[in-house]
mmCIF file of C-alpha atoms in Angstrom:
data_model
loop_
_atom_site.group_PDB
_atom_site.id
_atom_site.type_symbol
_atom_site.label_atom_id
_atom_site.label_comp_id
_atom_site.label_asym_id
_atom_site.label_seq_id
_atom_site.Cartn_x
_atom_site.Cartn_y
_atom_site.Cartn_z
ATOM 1 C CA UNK T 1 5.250 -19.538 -12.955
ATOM 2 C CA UNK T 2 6.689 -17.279 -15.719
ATOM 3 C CA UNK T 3 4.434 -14.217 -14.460
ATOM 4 C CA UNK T 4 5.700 -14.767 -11.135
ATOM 5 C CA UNK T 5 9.291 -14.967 -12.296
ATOM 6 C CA UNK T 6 8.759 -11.369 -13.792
ATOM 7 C CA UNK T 7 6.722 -10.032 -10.429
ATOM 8 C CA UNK T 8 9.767 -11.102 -8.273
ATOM 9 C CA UNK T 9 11.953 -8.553 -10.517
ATOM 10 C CA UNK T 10 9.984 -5.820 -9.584
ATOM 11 C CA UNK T 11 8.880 -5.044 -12.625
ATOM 12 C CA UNK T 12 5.184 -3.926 -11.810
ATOM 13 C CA UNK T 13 3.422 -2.578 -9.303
ATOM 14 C CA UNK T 14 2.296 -5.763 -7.919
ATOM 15 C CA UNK T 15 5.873 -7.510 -9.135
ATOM 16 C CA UNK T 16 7.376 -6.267 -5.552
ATOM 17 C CA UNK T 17 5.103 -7.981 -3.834
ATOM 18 C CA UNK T 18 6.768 -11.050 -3.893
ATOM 19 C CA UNK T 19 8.906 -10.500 -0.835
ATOM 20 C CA UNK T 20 6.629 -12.061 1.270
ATOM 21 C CA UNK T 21 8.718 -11.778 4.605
ATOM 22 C CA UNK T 22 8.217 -7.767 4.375
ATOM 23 C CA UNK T 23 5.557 -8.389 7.036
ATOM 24 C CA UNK T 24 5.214 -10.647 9.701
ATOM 25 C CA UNK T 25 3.082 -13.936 9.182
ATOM 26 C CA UNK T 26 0.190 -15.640 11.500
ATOM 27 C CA UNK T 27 -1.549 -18.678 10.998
ATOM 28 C CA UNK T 28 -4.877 -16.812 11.139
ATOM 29 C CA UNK T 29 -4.936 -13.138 11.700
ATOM 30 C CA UNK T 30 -8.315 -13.174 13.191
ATOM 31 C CA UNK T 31 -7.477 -15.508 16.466
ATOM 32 C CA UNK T 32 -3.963 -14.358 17.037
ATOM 33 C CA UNK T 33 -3.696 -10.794 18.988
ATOM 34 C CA UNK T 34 0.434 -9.947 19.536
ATOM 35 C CA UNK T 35 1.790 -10.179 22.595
ATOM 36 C CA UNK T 36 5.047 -8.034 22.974
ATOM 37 C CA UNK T 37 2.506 -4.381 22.761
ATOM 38 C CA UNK T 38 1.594 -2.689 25.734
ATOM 39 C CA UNK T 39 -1.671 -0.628 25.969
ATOM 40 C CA UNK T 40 -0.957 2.236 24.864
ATOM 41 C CA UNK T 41 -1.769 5.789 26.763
ATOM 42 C CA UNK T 42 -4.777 8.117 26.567
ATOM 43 C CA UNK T 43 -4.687 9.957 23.719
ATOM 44 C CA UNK T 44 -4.518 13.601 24.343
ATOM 45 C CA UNK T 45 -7.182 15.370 21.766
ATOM 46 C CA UNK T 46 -5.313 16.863 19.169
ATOM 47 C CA UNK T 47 -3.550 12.989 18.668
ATOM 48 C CA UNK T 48 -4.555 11.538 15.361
ATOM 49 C CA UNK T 49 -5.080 7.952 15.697
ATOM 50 C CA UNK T 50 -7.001 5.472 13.846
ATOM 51 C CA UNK T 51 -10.471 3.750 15.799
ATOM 52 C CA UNK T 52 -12.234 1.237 13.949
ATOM 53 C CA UNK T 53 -15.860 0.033 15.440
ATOM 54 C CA UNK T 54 -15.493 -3.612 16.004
ATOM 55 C CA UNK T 55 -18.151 -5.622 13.315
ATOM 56 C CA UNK T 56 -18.222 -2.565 10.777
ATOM 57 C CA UNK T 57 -17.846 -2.702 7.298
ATOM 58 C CA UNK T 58 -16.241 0.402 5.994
ATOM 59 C CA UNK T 59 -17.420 0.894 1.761
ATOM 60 C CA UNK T 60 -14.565 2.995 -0.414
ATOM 61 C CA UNK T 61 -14.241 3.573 -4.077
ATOM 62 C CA UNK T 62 -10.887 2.739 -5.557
ATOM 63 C CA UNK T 63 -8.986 3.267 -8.726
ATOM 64 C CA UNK T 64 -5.504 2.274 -8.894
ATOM 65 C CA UNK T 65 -3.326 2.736 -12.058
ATOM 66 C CA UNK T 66 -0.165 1.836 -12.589
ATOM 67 C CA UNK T 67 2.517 1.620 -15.624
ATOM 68 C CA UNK T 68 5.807 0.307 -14.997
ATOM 69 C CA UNK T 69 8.963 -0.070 -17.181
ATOM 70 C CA UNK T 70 12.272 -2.079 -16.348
ATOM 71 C CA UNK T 71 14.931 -3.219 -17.759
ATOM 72 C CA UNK T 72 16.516 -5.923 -15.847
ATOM 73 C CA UNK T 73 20.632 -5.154 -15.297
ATOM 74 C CA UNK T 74 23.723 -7.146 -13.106
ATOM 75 C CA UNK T 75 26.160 -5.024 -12.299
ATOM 76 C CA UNK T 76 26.831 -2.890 -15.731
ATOM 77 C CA UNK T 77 25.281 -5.678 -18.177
ATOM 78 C CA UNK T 78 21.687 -5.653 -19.248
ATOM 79 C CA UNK T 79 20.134 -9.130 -19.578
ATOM 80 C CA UNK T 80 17.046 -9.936 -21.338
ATOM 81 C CA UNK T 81 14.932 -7.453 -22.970
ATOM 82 C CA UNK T 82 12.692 -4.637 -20.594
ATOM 83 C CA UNK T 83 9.464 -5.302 -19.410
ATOM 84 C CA UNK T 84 6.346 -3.557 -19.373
ATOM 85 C CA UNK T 85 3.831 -3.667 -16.506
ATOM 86 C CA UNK T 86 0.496 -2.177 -16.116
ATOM 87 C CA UNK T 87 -2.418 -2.202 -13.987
ATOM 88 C CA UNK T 88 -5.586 -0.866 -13.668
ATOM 89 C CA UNK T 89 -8.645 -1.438 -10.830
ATOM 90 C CA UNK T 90 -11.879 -0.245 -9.775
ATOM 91 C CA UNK T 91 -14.015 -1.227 -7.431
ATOM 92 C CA UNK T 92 -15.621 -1.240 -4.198
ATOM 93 C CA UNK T 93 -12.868 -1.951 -1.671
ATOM 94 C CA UNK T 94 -14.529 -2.967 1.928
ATOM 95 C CA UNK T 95 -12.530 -2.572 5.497
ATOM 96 C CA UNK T 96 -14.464 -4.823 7.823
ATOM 97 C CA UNK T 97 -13.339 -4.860 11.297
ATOM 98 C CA UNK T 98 -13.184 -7.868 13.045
ATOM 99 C CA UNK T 99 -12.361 -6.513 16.372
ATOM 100 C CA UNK T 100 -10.026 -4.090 17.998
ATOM 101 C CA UNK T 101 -7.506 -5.487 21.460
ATOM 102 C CA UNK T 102 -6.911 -1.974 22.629
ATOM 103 C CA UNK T 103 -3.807 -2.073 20.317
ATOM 104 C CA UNK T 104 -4.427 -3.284 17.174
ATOM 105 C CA UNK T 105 -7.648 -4.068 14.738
ATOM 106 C CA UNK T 106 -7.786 -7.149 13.003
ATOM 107 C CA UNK T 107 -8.975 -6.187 9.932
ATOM 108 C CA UNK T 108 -10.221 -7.869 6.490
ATOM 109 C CA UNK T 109 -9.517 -5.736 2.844
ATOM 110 C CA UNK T 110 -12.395 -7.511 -0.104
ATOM 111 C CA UNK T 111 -12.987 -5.845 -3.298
ATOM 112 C CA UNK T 112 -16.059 -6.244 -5.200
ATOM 113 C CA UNK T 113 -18.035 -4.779 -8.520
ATOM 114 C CA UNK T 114 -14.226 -4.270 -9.853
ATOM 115 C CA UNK T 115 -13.169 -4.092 -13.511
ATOM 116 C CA UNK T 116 -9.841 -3.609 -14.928
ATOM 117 C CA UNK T 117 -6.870 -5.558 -16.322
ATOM 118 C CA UNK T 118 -3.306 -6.668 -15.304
ATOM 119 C CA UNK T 119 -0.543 -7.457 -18.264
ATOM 120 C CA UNK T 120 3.208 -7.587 -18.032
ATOM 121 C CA UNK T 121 4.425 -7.618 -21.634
ATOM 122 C CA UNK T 122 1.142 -7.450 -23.173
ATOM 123 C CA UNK T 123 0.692 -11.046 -21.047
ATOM 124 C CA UNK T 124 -3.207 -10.683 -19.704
ATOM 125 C CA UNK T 125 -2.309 -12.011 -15.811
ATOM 126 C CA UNK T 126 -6.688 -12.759 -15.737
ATOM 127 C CA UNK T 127 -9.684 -12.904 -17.823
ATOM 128 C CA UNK T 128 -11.735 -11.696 -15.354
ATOM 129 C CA UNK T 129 -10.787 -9.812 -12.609
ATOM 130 C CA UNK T 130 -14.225 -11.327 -11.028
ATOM 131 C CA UNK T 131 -12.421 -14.569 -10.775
ATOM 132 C CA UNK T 132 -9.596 -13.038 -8.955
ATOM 133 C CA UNK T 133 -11.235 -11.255 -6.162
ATOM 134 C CA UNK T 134 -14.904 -12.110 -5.881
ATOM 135 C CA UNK T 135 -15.468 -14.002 -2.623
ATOM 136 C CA UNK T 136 -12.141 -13.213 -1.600
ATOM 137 C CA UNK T 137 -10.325 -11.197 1.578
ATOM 138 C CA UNK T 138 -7.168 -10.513 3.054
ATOM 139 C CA UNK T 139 -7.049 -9.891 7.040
ATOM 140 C CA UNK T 140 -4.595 -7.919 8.397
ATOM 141 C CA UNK T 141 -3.522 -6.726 11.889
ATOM 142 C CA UNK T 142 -3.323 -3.000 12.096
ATOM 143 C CA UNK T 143 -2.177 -0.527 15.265
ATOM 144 C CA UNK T 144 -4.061 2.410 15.950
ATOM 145 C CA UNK T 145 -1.119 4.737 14.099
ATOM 146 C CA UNK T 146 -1.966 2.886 11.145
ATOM 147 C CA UNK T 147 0.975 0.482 10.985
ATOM 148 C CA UNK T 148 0.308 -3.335 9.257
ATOM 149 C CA UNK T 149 2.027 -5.626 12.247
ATOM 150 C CA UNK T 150 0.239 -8.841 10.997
ATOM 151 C CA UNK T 151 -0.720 -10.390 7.316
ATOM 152 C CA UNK T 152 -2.868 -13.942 7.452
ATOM 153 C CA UNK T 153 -0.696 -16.011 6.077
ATOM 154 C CA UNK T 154 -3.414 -17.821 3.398
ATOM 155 C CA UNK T 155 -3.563 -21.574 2.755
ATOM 156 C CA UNK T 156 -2.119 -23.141 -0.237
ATOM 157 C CA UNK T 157 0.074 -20.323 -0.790
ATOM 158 C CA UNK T 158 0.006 -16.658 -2.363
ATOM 159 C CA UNK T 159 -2.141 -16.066 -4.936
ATOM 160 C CA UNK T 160 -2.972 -13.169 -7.597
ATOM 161 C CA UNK T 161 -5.751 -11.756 -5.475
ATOM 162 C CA UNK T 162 -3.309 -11.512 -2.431
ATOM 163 C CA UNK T 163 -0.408 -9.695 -4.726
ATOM 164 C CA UNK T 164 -2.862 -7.323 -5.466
ATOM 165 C CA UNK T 165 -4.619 -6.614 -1.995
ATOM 166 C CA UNK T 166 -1.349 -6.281 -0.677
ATOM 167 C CA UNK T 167 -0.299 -4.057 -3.430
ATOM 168 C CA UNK T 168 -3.866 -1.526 -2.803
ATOM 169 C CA UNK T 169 -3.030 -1.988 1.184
ATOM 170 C CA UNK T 170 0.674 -0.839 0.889
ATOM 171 C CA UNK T 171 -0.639 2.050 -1.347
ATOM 172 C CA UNK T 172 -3.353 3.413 0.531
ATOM 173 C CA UNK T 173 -1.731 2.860 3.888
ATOM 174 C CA UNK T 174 -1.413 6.081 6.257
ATOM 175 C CA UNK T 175 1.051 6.530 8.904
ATOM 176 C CA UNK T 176 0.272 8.752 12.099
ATOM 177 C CA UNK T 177 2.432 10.032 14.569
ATOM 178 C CA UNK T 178 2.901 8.912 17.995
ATOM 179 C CA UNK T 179 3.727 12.318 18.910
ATOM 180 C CA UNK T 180 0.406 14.119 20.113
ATOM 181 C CA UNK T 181 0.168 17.700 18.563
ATOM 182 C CA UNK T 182 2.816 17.218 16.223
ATOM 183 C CA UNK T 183 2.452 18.993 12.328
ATOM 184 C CA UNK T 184 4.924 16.931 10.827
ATOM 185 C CA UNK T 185 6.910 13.873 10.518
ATOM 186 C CA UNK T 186 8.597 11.339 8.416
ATOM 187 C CA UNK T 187 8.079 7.083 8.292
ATOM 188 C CA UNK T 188 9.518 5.308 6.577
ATOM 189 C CA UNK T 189 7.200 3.065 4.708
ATOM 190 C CA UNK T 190 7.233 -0.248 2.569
ATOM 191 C CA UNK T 191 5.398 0.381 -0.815
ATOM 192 C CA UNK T 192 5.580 -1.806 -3.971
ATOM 193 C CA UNK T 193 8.578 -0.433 -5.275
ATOM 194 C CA UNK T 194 10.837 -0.838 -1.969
ATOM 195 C CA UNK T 195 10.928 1.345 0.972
ATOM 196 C CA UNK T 196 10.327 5.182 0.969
ATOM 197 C CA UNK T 197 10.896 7.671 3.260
ATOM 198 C CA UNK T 198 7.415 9.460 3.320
ATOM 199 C CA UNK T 199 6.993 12.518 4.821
ATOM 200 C CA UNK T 200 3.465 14.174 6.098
ATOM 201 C CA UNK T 201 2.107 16.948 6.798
ATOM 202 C CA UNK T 202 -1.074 18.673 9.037
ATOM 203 C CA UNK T 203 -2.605 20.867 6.424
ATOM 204 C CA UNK T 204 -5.715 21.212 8.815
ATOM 205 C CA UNK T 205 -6.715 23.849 11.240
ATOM 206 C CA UNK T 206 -6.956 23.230 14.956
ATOM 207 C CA UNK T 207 -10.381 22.128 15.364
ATOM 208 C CA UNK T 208 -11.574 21.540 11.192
ATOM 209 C CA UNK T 209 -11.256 18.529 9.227
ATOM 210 C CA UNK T 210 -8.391 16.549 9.368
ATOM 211 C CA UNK T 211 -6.236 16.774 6.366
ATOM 212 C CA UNK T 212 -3.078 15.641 5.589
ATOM 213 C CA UNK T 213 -0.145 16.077 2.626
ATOM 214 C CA UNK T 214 2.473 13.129 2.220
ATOM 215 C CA UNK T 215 5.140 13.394 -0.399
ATOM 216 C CA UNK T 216 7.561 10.870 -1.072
ATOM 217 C CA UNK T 217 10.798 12.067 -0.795
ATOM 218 C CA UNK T 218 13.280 9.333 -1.510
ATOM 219 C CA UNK T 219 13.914 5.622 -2.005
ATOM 220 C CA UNK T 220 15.913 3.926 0.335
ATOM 221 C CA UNK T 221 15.924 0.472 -1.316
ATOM 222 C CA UNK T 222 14.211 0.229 -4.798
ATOM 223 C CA UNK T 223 13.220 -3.407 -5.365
ATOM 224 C CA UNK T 224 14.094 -3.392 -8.975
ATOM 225 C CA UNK T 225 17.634 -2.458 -7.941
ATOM 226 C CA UNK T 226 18.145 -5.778 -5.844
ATOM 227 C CA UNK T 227 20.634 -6.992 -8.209
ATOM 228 C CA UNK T 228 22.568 -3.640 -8.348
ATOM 229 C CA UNK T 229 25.220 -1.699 -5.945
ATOM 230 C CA UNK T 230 24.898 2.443 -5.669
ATOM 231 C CA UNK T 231 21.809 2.797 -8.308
ATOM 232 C CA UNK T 232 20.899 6.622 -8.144
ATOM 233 C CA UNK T 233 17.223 7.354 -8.110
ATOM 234 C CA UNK T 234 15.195 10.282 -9.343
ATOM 235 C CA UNK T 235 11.900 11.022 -8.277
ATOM 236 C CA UNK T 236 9.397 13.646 -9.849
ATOM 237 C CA UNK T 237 7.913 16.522 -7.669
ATOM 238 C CA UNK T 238 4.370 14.853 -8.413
ATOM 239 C CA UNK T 239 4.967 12.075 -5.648
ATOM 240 C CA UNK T 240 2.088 13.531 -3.156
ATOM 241 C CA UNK T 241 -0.878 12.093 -2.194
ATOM 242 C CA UNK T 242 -3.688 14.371 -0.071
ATOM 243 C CA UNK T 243 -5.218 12.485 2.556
ATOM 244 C CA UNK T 244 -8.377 12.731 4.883
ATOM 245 C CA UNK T 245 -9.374 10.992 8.113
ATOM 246 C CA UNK T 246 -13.590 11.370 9.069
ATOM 247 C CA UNK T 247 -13.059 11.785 12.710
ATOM 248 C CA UNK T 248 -11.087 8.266 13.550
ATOM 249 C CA UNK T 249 -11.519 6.456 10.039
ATOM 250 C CA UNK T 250 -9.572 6.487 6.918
ATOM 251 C CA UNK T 251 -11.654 9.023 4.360
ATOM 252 C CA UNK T 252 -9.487 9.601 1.410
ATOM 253 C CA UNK T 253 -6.069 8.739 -0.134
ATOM 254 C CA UNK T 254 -5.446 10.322 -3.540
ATOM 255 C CA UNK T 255 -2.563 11.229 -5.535
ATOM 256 C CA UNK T 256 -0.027 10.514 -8.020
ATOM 257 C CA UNK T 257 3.726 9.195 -8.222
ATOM 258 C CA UNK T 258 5.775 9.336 -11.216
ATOM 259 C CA UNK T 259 9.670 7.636 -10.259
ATOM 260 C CA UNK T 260 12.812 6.970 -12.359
ATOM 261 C CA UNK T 261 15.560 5.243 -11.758
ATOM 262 C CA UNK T 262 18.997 4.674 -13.055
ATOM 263 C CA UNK T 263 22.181 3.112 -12.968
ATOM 264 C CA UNK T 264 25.505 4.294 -14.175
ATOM 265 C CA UNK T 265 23.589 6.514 -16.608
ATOM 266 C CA UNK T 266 21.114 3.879 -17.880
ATOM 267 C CA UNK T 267 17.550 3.634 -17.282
ATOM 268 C CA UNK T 268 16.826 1.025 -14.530
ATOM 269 C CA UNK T 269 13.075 1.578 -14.131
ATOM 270 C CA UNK T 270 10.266 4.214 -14.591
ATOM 271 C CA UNK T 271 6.517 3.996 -13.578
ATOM 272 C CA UNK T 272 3.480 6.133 -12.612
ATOM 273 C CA UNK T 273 1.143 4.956 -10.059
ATOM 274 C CA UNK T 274 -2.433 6.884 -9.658
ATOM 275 C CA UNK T 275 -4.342 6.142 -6.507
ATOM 276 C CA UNK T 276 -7.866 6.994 -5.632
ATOM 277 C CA UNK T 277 -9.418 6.152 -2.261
ATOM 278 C CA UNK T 278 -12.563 7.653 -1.199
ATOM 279 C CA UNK T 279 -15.041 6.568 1.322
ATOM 280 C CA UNK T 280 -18.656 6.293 0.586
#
């Protein structure tokens, strides 16, 4: 309960999480396809979408680092002492699809062979990470831009292994544009730390590997700052992550993000998260 306390603060990667409304909720992902989409158009070819083969398992490596600093403030007033956060993963994250409606894939996240640790003030949140996640997965509903319109909704509650799936999903998710042939465009996107206006970029030739560059440019809510009115944020030039799709599939996510905040002139939060996606 006390860990959970200190993940609702935002004061790890995993702590923003807790806002479990950020997507919408289904009884069981798997039997429930939505009902307000439309199918969509042909795609024109230079449109980038995402196609995933219905009963495939797709195999990636991950790390995922993070560090995360906070010191918890009401108005002006600090109260209680800062908080240190810090996780690290590896493993063998697996996409299965389940099955694709013409809109959206249903789609499970498992990770497996992982190592690593999770503390928030030197407080070990497992023993074994092979508790947390073995046997374990998260389905999710996805549309073919890459947007997460449904999370299964878990028995019993959340748990630590869905914190962190959602954490890795939010990280490693990629948003294409609707717009065929465009080079550029901005989404706004929900990752652990609030919601981010992300902007990528085509660094591909017409006809070569598709490759993309997203930087984050700026926080539009920082979860850490839910208690606080006009908090000015600071972000390093280092937020970018390089990107790769292998014809219709997700092939790489990789990059680094180091963010400060403040308030009034005092430090509010700082962390570094390092991602690593790659398929195998």
């Amino acid at each position: 309960m006390k860990t959970s306390i200190l993940w609702a603060s935002g004061l790890s990667a995993m702590a923003a999480l807790m806002g479990l409304a950020c997507y919408s909720l289904t009884p069981d992902a798997r039997l429930v396809s939505t009902t307000s989409a439309t199918t969509p158009k042909a795609a024109a070819p230079s449109d980038l979408r995402f196609q995933w083969s219905p009963n495939t398992t797709y195999d990636y490596r991950l790390a995922y680092r993070s560090e995360t600093k906070a010191v918890p403030l009401v108005g002006d007033n600090q109260i209680g002492q800062s908080i240190d956060g810090g996780l690290d993963l590896e493993g063998t994250l697996s996409i299965h699809a389940y099955s694709d409606d013409g809109t959206t894939a249903t789609l499970s996240y498992a990770l497996s062979d992982c190592k690593g640790h999770f503390s928030v003030s030197g407080m070990p949140a497992w023993s074994d990470c092979h508790q947390v996640f073995d046997g374990q997965e998260l389905v999710v509903r996805v549309d073919h831009f890459g947007k997460v319109v449904a999370v299964h909704a878990p028995a019993g509650g959340a748990t630590l292994f869905e914190y962190a799936m959602r954490a890795i999903i939010q990280e490693t998710q990629v948003h294409l544009s609707e717009v065929p042939g465009i080079r550029s465009w901005v989404e706004e996107e929900l990752v652990p730390q609030g919601k981010v206006a992300s902007i990528y970029k085509r660094e591909d030739e017409e006809g070569s590997t598709n490759s993309l560059v997203r930087t984050r440019a700026h926080y539009n809510t920082l979860r850490a700052a839910s208690m606080l009115n006009g908090a000015s944020l600071e972000q390093a030039e280092s937020a970018k992550h390089e990107i790769r799709l292998d014809g219709s599939v997700l092939a790489k996510v990789e990059g680094k993000e180091t963010l400060k905040a403040t308030s009034g002139g005092r430090s509010l939060l700082a962390s570094t998260t390092e991602i690593s996606l790659q398929k195998t």
